[in-house]
Every structure is written in C-alpha cells, then in structure tokens.
Tab-separated table of C-alpha atoms and ligand atoms in Angstrom:
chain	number	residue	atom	x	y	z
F	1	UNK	CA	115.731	149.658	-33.588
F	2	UNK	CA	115.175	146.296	-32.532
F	3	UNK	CA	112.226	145.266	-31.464
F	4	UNK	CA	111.161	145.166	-27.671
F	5	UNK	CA	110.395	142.148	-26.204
F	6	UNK	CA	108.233	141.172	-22.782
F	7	UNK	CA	109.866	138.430	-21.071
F	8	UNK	CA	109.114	136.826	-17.704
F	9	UNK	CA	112.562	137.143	-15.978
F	10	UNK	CA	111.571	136.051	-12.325
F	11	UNK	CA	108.458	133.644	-10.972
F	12	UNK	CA	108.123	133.405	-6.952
F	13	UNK	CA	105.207	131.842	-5.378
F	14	UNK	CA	103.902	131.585	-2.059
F	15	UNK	CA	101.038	129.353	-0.352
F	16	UNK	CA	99.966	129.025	2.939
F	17	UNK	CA	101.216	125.365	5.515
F	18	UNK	CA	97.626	124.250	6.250
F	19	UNK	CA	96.630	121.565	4.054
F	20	UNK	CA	92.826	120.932	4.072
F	21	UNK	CA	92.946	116.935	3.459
F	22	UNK	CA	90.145	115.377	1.406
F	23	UNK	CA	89.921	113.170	4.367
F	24	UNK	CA	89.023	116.253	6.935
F	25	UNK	CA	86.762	117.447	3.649
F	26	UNK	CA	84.943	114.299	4.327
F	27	UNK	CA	84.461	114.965	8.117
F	28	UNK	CA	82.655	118.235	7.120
F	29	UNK	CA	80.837	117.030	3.808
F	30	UNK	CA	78.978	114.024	2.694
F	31	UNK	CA	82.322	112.954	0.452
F	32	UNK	CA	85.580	110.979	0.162
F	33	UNK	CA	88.921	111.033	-1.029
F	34	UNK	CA	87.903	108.553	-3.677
F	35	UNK	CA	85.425	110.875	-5.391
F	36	UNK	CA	87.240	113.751	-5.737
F	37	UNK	CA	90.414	112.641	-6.934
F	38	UNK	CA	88.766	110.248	-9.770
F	39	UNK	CA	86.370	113.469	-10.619
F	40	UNK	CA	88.455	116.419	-9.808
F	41	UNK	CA	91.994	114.743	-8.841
F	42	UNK	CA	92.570	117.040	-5.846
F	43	UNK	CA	94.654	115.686	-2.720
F	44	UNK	CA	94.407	118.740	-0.427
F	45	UNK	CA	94.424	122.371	-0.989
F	46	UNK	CA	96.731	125.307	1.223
F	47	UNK	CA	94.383	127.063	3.345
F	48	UNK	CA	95.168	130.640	5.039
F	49	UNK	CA	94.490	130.869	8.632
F	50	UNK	CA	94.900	134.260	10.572
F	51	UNK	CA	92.403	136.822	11.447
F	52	UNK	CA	91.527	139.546	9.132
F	53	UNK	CA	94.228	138.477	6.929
F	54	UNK	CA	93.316	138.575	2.829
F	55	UNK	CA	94.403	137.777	-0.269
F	56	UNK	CA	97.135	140.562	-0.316
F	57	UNK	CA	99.224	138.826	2.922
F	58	UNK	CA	99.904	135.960	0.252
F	59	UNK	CA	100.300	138.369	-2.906
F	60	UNK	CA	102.479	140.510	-0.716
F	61	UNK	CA	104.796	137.493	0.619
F	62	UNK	CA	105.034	136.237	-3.190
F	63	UNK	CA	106.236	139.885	-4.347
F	64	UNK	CA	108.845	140.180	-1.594
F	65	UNK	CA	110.559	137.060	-2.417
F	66	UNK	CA	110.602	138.039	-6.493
F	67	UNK	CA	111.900	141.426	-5.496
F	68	UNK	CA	115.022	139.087	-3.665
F	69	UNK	CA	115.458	136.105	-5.447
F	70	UNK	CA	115.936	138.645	-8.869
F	71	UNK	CA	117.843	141.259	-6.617
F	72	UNK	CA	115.592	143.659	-7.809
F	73	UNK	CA	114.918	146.755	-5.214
F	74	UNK	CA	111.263	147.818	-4.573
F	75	UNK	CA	111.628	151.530	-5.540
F	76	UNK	CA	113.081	150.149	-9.000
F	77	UNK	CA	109.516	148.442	-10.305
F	78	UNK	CA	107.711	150.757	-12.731
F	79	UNK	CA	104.088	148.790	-12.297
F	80	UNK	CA	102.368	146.465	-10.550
F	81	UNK	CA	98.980	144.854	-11.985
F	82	UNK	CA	97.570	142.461	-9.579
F	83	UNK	CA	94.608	140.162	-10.440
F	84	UNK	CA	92.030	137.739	-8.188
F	85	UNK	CA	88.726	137.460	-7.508
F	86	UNK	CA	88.994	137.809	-3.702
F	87	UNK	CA	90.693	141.015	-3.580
F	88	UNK	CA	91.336	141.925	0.934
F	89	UNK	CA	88.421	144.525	-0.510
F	90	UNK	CA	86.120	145.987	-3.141
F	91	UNK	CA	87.985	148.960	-3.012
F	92	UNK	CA	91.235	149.664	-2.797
F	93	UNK	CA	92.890	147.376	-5.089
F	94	UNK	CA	95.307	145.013	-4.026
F	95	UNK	CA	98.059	145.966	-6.575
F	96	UNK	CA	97.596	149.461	-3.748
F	97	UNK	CA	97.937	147.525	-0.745
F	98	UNK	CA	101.071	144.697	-1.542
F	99	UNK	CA	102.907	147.910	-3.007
F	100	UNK	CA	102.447	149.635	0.532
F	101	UNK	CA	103.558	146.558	2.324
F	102	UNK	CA	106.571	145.351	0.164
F	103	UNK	CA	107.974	149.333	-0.505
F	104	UNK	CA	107.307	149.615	-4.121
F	105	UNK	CA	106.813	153.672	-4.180
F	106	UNK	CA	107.764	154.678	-7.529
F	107	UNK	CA	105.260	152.581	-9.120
F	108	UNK	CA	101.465	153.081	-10.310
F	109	UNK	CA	99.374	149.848	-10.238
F	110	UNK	CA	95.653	148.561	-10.516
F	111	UNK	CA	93.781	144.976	-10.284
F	112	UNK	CA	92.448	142.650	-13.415
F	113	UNK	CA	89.551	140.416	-12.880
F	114	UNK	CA	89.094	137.848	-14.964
F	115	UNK	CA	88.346	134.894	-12.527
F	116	UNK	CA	90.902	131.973	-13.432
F	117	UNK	CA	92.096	133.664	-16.595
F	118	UNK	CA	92.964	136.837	-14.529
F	119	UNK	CA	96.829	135.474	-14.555
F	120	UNK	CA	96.993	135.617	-18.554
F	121	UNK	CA	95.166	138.133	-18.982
F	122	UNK	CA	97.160	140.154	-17.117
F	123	UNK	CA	100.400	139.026	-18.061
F	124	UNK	CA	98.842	140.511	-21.560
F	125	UNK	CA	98.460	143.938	-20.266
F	126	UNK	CA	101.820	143.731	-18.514
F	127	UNK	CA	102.961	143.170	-21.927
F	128	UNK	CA	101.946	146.103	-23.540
F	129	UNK	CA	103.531	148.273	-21.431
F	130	UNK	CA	106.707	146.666	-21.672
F	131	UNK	CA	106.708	146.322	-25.553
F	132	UNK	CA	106.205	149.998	-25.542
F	133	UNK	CA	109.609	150.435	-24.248
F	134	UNK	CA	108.604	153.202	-21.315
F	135	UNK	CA	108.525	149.910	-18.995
F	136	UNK	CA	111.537	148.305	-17.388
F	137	UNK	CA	110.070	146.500	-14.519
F	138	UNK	CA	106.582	145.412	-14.217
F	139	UNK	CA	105.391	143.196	-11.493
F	140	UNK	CA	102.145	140.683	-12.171
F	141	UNK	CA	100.561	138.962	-9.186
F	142	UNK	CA	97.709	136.313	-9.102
F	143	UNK	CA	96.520	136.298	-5.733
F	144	UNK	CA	92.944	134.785	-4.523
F	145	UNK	CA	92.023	133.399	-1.079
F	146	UNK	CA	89.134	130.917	-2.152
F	147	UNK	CA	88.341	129.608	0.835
F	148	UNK	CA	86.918	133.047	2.185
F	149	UNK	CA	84.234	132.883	-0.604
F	150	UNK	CA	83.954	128.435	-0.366
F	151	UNK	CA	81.057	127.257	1.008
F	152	UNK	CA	82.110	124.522	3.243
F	153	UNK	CA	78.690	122.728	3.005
F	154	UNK	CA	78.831	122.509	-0.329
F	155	UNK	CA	80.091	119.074	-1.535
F	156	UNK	CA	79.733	119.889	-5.028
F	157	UNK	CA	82.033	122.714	-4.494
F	158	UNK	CA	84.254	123.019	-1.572
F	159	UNK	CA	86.625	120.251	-2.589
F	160	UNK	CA	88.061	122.108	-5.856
F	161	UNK	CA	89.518	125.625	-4.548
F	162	UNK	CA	92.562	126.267	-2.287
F	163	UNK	CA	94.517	129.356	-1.210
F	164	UNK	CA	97.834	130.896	-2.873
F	165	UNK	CA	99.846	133.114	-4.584
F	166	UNK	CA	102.484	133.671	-7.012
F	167	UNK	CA	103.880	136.449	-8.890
F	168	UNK	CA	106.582	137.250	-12.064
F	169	UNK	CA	108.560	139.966	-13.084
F	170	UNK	CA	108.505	140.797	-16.475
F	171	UNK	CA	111.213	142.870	-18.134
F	172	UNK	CA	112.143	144.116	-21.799
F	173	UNK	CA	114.916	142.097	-23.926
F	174	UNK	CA	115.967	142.338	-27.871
F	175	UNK	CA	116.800	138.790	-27.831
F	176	UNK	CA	114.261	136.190	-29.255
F	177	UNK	CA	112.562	135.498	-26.104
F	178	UNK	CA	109.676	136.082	-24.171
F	179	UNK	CA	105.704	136.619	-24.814
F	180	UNK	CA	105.476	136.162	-28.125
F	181	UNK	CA	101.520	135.958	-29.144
F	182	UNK	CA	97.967	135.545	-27.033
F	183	UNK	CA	94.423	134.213	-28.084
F	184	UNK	CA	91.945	135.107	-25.275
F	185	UNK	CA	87.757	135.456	-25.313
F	186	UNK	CA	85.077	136.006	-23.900
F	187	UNK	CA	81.558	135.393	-23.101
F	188	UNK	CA	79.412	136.995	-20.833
F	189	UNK	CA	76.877	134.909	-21.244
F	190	UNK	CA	77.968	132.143	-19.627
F	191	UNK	CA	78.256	134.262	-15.657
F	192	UNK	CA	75.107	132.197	-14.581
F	193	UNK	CA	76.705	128.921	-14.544
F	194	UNK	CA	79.541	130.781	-12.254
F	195	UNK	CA	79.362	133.440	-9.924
F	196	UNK	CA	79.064	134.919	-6.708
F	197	UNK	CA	75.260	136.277	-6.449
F	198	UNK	CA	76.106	139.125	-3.726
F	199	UNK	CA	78.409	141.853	-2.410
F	200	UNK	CA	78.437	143.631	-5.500
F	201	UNK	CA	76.674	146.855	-6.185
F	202	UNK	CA	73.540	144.265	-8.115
F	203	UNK	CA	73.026	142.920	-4.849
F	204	UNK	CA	74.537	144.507	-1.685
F	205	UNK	CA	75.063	142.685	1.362
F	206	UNK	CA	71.862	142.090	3.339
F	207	UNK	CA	70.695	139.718	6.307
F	208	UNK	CA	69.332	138.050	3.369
F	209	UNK	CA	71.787	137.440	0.987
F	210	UNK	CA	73.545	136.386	4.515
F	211	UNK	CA	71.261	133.771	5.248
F	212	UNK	CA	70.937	132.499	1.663
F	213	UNK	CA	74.214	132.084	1.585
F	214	UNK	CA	74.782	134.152	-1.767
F	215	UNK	CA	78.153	135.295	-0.957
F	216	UNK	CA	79.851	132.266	-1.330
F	217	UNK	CA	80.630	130.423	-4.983
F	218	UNK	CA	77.979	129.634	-7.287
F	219	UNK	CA	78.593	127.051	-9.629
F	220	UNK	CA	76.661	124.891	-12.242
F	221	UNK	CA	79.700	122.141	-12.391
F	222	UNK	CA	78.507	120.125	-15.558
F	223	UNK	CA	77.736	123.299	-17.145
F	224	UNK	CA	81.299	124.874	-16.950
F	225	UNK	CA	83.291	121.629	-17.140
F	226	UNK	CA	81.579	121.154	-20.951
F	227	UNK	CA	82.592	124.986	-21.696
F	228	UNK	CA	86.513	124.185	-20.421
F	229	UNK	CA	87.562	121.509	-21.878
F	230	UNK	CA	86.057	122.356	-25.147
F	231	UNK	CA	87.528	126.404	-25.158
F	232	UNK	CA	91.030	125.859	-23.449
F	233	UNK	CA	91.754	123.016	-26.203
F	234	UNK	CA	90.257	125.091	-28.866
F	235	UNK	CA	92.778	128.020	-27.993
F	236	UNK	CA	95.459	125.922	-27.665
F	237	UNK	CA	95.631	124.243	-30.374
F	238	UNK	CA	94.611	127.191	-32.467
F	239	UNK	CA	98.019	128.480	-30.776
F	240	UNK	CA	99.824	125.246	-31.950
F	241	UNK	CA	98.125	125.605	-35.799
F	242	UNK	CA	99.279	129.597	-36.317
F	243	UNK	CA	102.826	128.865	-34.862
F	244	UNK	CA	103.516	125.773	-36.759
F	245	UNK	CA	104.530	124.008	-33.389
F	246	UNK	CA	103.950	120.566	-33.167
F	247	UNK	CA	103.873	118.223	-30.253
F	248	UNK	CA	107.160	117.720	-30.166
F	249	UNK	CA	108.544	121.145	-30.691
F	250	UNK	CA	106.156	122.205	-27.620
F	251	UNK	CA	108.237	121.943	-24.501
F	252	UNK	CA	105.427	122.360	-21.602
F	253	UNK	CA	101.715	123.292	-21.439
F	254	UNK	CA	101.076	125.291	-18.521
F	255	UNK	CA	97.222	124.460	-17.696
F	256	UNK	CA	95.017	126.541	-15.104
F	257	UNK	CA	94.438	123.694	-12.709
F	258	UNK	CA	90.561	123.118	-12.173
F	259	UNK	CA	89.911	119.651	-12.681
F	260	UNK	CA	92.244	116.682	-14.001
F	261	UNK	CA	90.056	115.632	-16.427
F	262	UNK	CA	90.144	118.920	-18.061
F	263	UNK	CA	94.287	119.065	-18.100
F	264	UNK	CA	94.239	115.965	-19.451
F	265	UNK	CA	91.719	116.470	-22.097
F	266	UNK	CA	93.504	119.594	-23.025
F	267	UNK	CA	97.187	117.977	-23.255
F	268	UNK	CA	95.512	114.928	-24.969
F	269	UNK	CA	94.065	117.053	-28.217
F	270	UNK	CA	97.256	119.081	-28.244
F	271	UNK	CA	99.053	115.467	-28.451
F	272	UNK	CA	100.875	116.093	-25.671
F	273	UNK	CA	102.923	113.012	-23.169
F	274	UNK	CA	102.081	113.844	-19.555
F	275	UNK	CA	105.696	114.351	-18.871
F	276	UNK	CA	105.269	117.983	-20.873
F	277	UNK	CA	102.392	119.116	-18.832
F	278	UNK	CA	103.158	120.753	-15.275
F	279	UNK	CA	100.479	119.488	-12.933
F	280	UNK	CA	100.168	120.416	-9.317
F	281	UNK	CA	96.564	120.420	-8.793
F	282	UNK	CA	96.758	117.346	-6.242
F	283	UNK	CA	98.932	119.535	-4.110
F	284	UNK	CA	96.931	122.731	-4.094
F	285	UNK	CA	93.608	122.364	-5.752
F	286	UNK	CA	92.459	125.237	-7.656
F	287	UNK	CA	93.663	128.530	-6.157
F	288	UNK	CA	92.384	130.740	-9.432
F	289	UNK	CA	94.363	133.248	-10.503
F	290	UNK	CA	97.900	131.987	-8.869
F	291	UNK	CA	97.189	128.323	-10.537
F	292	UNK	CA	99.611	129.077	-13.920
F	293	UNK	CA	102.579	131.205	-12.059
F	294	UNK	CA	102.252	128.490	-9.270
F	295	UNK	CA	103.658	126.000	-11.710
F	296	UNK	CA	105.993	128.128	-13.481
F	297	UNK	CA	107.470	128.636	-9.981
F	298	UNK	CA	107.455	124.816	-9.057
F	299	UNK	CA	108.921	123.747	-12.755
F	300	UNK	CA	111.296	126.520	-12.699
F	301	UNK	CA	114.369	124.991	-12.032
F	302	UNK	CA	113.512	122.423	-14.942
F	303	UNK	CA	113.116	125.285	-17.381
F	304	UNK	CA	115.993	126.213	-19.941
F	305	UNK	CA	116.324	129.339	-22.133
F	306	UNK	CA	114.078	128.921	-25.577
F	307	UNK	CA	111.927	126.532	-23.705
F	308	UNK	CA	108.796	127.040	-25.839
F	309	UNK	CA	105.972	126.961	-23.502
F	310	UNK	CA	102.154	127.506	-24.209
F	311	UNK	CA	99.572	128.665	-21.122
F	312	UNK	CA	96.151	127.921	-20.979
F	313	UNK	CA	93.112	128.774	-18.742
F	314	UNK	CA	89.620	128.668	-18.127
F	315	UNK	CA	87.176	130.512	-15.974
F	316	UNK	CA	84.175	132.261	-14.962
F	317	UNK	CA	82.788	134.708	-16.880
F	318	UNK	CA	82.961	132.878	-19.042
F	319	UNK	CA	86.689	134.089	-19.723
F	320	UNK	CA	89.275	132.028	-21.751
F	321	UNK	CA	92.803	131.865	-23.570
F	322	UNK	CA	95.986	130.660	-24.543
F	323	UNK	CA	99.516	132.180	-24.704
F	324	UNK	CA	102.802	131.279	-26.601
F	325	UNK	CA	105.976	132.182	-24.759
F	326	UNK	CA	109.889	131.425	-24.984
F	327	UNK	CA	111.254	131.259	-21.587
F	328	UNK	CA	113.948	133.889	-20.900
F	329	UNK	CA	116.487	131.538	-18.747
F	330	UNK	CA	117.900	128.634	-17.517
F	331	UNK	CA	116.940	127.275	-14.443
F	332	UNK	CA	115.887	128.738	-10.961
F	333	UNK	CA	118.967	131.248	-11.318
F	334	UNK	CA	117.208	133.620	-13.362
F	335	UNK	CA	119.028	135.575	-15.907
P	1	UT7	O1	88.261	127.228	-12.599
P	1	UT7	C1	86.963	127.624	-12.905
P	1	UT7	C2	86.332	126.685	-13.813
P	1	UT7	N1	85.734	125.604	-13.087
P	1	UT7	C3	85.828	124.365	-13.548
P	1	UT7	O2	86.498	124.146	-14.535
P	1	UT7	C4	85.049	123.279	-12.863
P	1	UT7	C5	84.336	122.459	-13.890
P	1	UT7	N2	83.491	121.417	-13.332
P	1	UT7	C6	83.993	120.310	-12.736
P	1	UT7	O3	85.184	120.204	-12.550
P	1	UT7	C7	83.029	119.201	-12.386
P	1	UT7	O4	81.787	119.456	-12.960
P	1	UT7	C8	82.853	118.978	-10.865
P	1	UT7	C9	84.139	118.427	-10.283
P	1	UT7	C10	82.487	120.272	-10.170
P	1	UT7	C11	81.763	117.948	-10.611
P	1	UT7	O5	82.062	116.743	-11.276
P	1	UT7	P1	80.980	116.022	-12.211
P	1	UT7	O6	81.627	114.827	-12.725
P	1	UT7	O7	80.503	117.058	-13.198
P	1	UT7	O8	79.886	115.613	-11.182
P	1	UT7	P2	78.322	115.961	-11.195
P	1	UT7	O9	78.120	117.398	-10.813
P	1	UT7	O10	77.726	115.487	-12.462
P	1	UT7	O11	77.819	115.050	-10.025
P	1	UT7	C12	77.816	113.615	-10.131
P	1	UT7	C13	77.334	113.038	-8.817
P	1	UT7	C14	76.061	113.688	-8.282
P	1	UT7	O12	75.298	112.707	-7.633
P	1	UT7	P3	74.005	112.084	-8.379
P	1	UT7	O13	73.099	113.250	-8.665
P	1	UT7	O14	74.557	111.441	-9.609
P	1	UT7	O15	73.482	111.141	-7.355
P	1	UT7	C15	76.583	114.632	-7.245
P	1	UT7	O16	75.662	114.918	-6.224
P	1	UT7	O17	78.344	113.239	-7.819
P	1	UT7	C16	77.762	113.882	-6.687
P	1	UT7	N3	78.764	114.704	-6.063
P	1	UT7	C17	79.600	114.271	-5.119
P	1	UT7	N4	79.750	113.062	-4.511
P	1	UT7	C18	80.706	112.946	-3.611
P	1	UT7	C19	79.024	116.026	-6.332
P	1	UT7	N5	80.031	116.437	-5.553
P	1	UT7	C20	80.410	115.372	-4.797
P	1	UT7	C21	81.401	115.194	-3.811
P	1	UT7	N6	81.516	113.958	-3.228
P	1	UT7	N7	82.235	116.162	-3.433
C-alpha cells in the first residue's frame, strides 16, 4: 500500500477592518512610528471590536470560508484541532465552540497551546491522524485575539501583537506531496521571560492581580528576541542540512512574524533573497498562532504544486520548530 500522505489542501484566513496605526499607538504611548518599524517593523495591526466577542468569532469566520472556498460540507470534517493562547475561555475549548457555530457535527476536536508555535505544532498532530489513514478531513485553526490580553500602556509591548485568524484543511494523498518532516522543542525554562502571571489555576483572578495588571502580557523583550533568532535559524537550517535543500532548491520560508529583525536574521543564515520569504508583519503585526497560515493564505495564489516550502516559529514557553512541506496545488484554486 502506498504510503499516506498529510497535505494542506485549503488555507482561508480572516482578520478583523480596524487597523490600530502606529500613529494612534503613539497617541496612547510614549512612541512613534519610527521606532517600531526600525525595531519591530510593524505598520498597524487588525484589531477586533464588538462586545463579548473572542477569539472563536475570527476562528469561526476563517473555518466557514475553508469549508466554501474547498466545497467541503461541515458534517464531512472528521477533526478539528484549534490552537491560541486567548481561547473565548479557559474552558470549553474553542475547537467546541467554532464547530457549534460553523455546523461541523460529525467531528471530535480539542485546543493546542503552544503560544506562537501553536500553528505548527498543531499542524503536527493533525498529521498524525491523517497519516494513519482513519482521517479524511481534518481542520487546523490558529486563532488568538491579542489585544484582549495587550496592555495598552505598555510601550515595550503593545506595538507588536494584532488580532486574526486563519485556518487549513488538511487531507490524505499518495502522491509526493504534503508534510513531509518536523523539528520542534522545547524549554520550559524560559516561561519567565514570557507569560501571562494570572487567570490560571497558579494565580486566580483577584482585585489584586486586577490592579497589578498581571493579566495582561509579560514580556522580557531582549531576553526572548536573543532565544528567537538563535532557535528558529537553528531549526531551520537543521531542516535545510537533513533534506539536502539548498537555497535555491527552497521555494519560500514561511516565518512566524514577531519582529523583522528576527525574519530577516532567520532568511539571512538560511541564505535566503527576500523575494522567497512571505512577510506580512507590517500589515498585521504579530497575531500568534494565525501568523504562518496568515501568509500561506496571502501567498496562496503565488504557490504551485511541489513548491518546497519550510515553516518556522518562535514563542513563549519557550516553544520552537521548523517544518518541511511540498505544497499540494497550484494556485488559489485548490486541488
Ligand atoms: O512571538 C513571541 C516571541 N516574541 C518575540 O519574538 C519578541 C522578541 N523581542 C523583540 O522583538 C524586541 O526585544 C522588542 C521589539 C520587544 C524590543 O526591541 P529592543 O530592540 O529589544 O528594545 P529594548 O527592549 O532593548 O529597548 C531599547 C530602548 C529602551 O530605552 P532605553 O532604556 O534604551 O532608554 C526602551 O525603553 O527602547 C525603548 N523602547 C521604546 N521606545 C519607543 C521600548 N519600547 C519602545 C517603544 N517606543 N514602543
């Protein structure tokens, strides 16, 4: 029998109109345009507006358009594995709540977090099941809503995270395409330089954690921009070394999108020209887990069947990895 392959067969993403504008950034915060796009190379970020509305609205909106543009039915999908760090609650999961609003009912599903490597990782596990050949259909979302956990009077944080979602469909196929190998770590060591210091069952919600303002992102920015660019290299050119693949056989690098400097260093040690490395963050900032589908839904139409493509993140946790993929199709057609 030939062997079963995972391939992503769909890619839809979805972020909200308001742009927050380094300019009105600058009316809240002691900042300016200037700064952050030499140091982080952020324009504006999507933000979502509307009352009691989470992460799932976008992951939700995302989904629906996959199910349509691949003219796949809801009751068809086997699985759906969300991922995100700002799921609409603790418990349920989200994977629960976009299946209720998009009609997927024959389906079992659960969330991943591994802050801005949750889309990889995921896309991992969504691979096993696939490659086991019980799968037909399985759905992965990245989802996260940053600014409900950004502290806007933070300068050394609130320009670098913005709101979205995207999502992929991933499907079996005997042809020579697909997900073809991973390298991921982690190190638990490094959750003090990033975090969120309340809401979880360490420290509950009080009037305190409130009023120290412990449920919004901690982060030691020096601390975990020396970690990134070092790891998400590392990985990738480990990737590049146990494939064979040089720089020119590589067709796109699809980086996590936290900071410019860190794409760049990335592409630079994999000997990569710019014009192979799908960059967005000016437009959207750093929306965590939705950063890598994001671009694979903005670069989609420039994508051909074979494309050899390598994916790279970075986040907290520490969490961090690379994966080596043949795209499945040409263009924004799909199959
Ligand atoms: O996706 C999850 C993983 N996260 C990341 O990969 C983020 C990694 N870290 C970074 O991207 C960078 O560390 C930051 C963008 C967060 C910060 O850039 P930096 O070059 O490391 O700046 P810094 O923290 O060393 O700060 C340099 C100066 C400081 O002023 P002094 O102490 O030199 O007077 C900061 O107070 O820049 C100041 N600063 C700002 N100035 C204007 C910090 N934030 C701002 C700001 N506007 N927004």
């Amino acid at each position: 029998m030939d062997k079963i392959n995972a391939a992503i067969t769909g890619v839809n993403g979805w972020v909200p109109e308001y742009k927050l504008t380094n300019d009105e950034l600058a009316t809240m915060v002691d900042t300016s345009d200037e700064w952050i796009m030499q140091r982080i190379g952020i324009k504006e970020r999507r933000i979502l507006k509307g009352k009691e509305r989470g992460s799932s609205y976008m992951g939700a909106k995302a989904v629906e358009g996959l199910l349509k543009k691949t003219g796949t039915s809801p009751e068809e999908v086997d699985l759906i594995i969300a991922t995100g760090v700002t799921p609409d609650m603790l418990f349920p999961a989200n994977a629960n709540i976009i299946a209720d609003l998009v009609g997927i009912k024959n389906a079992w599903g659960y969330d991943i977090n591994a802050a801005c490597s949750g889309f990889i990782f995921t896309l991992q596990t969504a691979v096993q099941y696939v490659e086991s050949g019980k799968y037909k259909k399985v759905i992965v979302v990245g989802m996260d809503k940053m600014s409900s956990i950004t502290d806007y009077t933070d300068r050394t944080t609130c320009p670098l995270f913005g709101d979205g979602a995207a999502a992929v469909l991933l499907e079996p196929t005997s042809e020579d395409v697909g997900i073809i190998d991973h390298i991921f770590g982690v190190d638990g060591s490094g959750r003090h330089y990033l975090h969120q210091k309340a809401g979880g069952s360490a420290k509950p919600a009080s009037h305190k954690t409130i009023d120290a303002r412990e449920h919004f992102i901690y982060q030691e920015g020096q601390a975990v921009f020396k970690f990134a660019v070092t790891k998400m290299a590392d990985v990738s050119v480990e990737m590049m070394k146990k494939h064979n693949l040089t720089s020119d056989e590589l067709d796109w690098l699809v980086p996590h999108q936290a900071n410019m400097r860190i794409i760049e260093a990335t592409a630079r040690r994999m000997g990569l020209q710019r014009e192979k490395v799908m960059i967005n963050i000016e437009k959207y900032g750093n929306t965590t887990t939705a950063t890598i589908p994001l671009c694979l839904w903005e670069w989609e139409d420039q994508l051909k069947k074979g494309d050899k493509l390598i994916l790279a993140a970075f986040g907290g946790g520490f969490t961090w990895g690379s994966m080596y993929l043949k795209w499945a199709y040409d263009g924004a057609g799909r199959k």
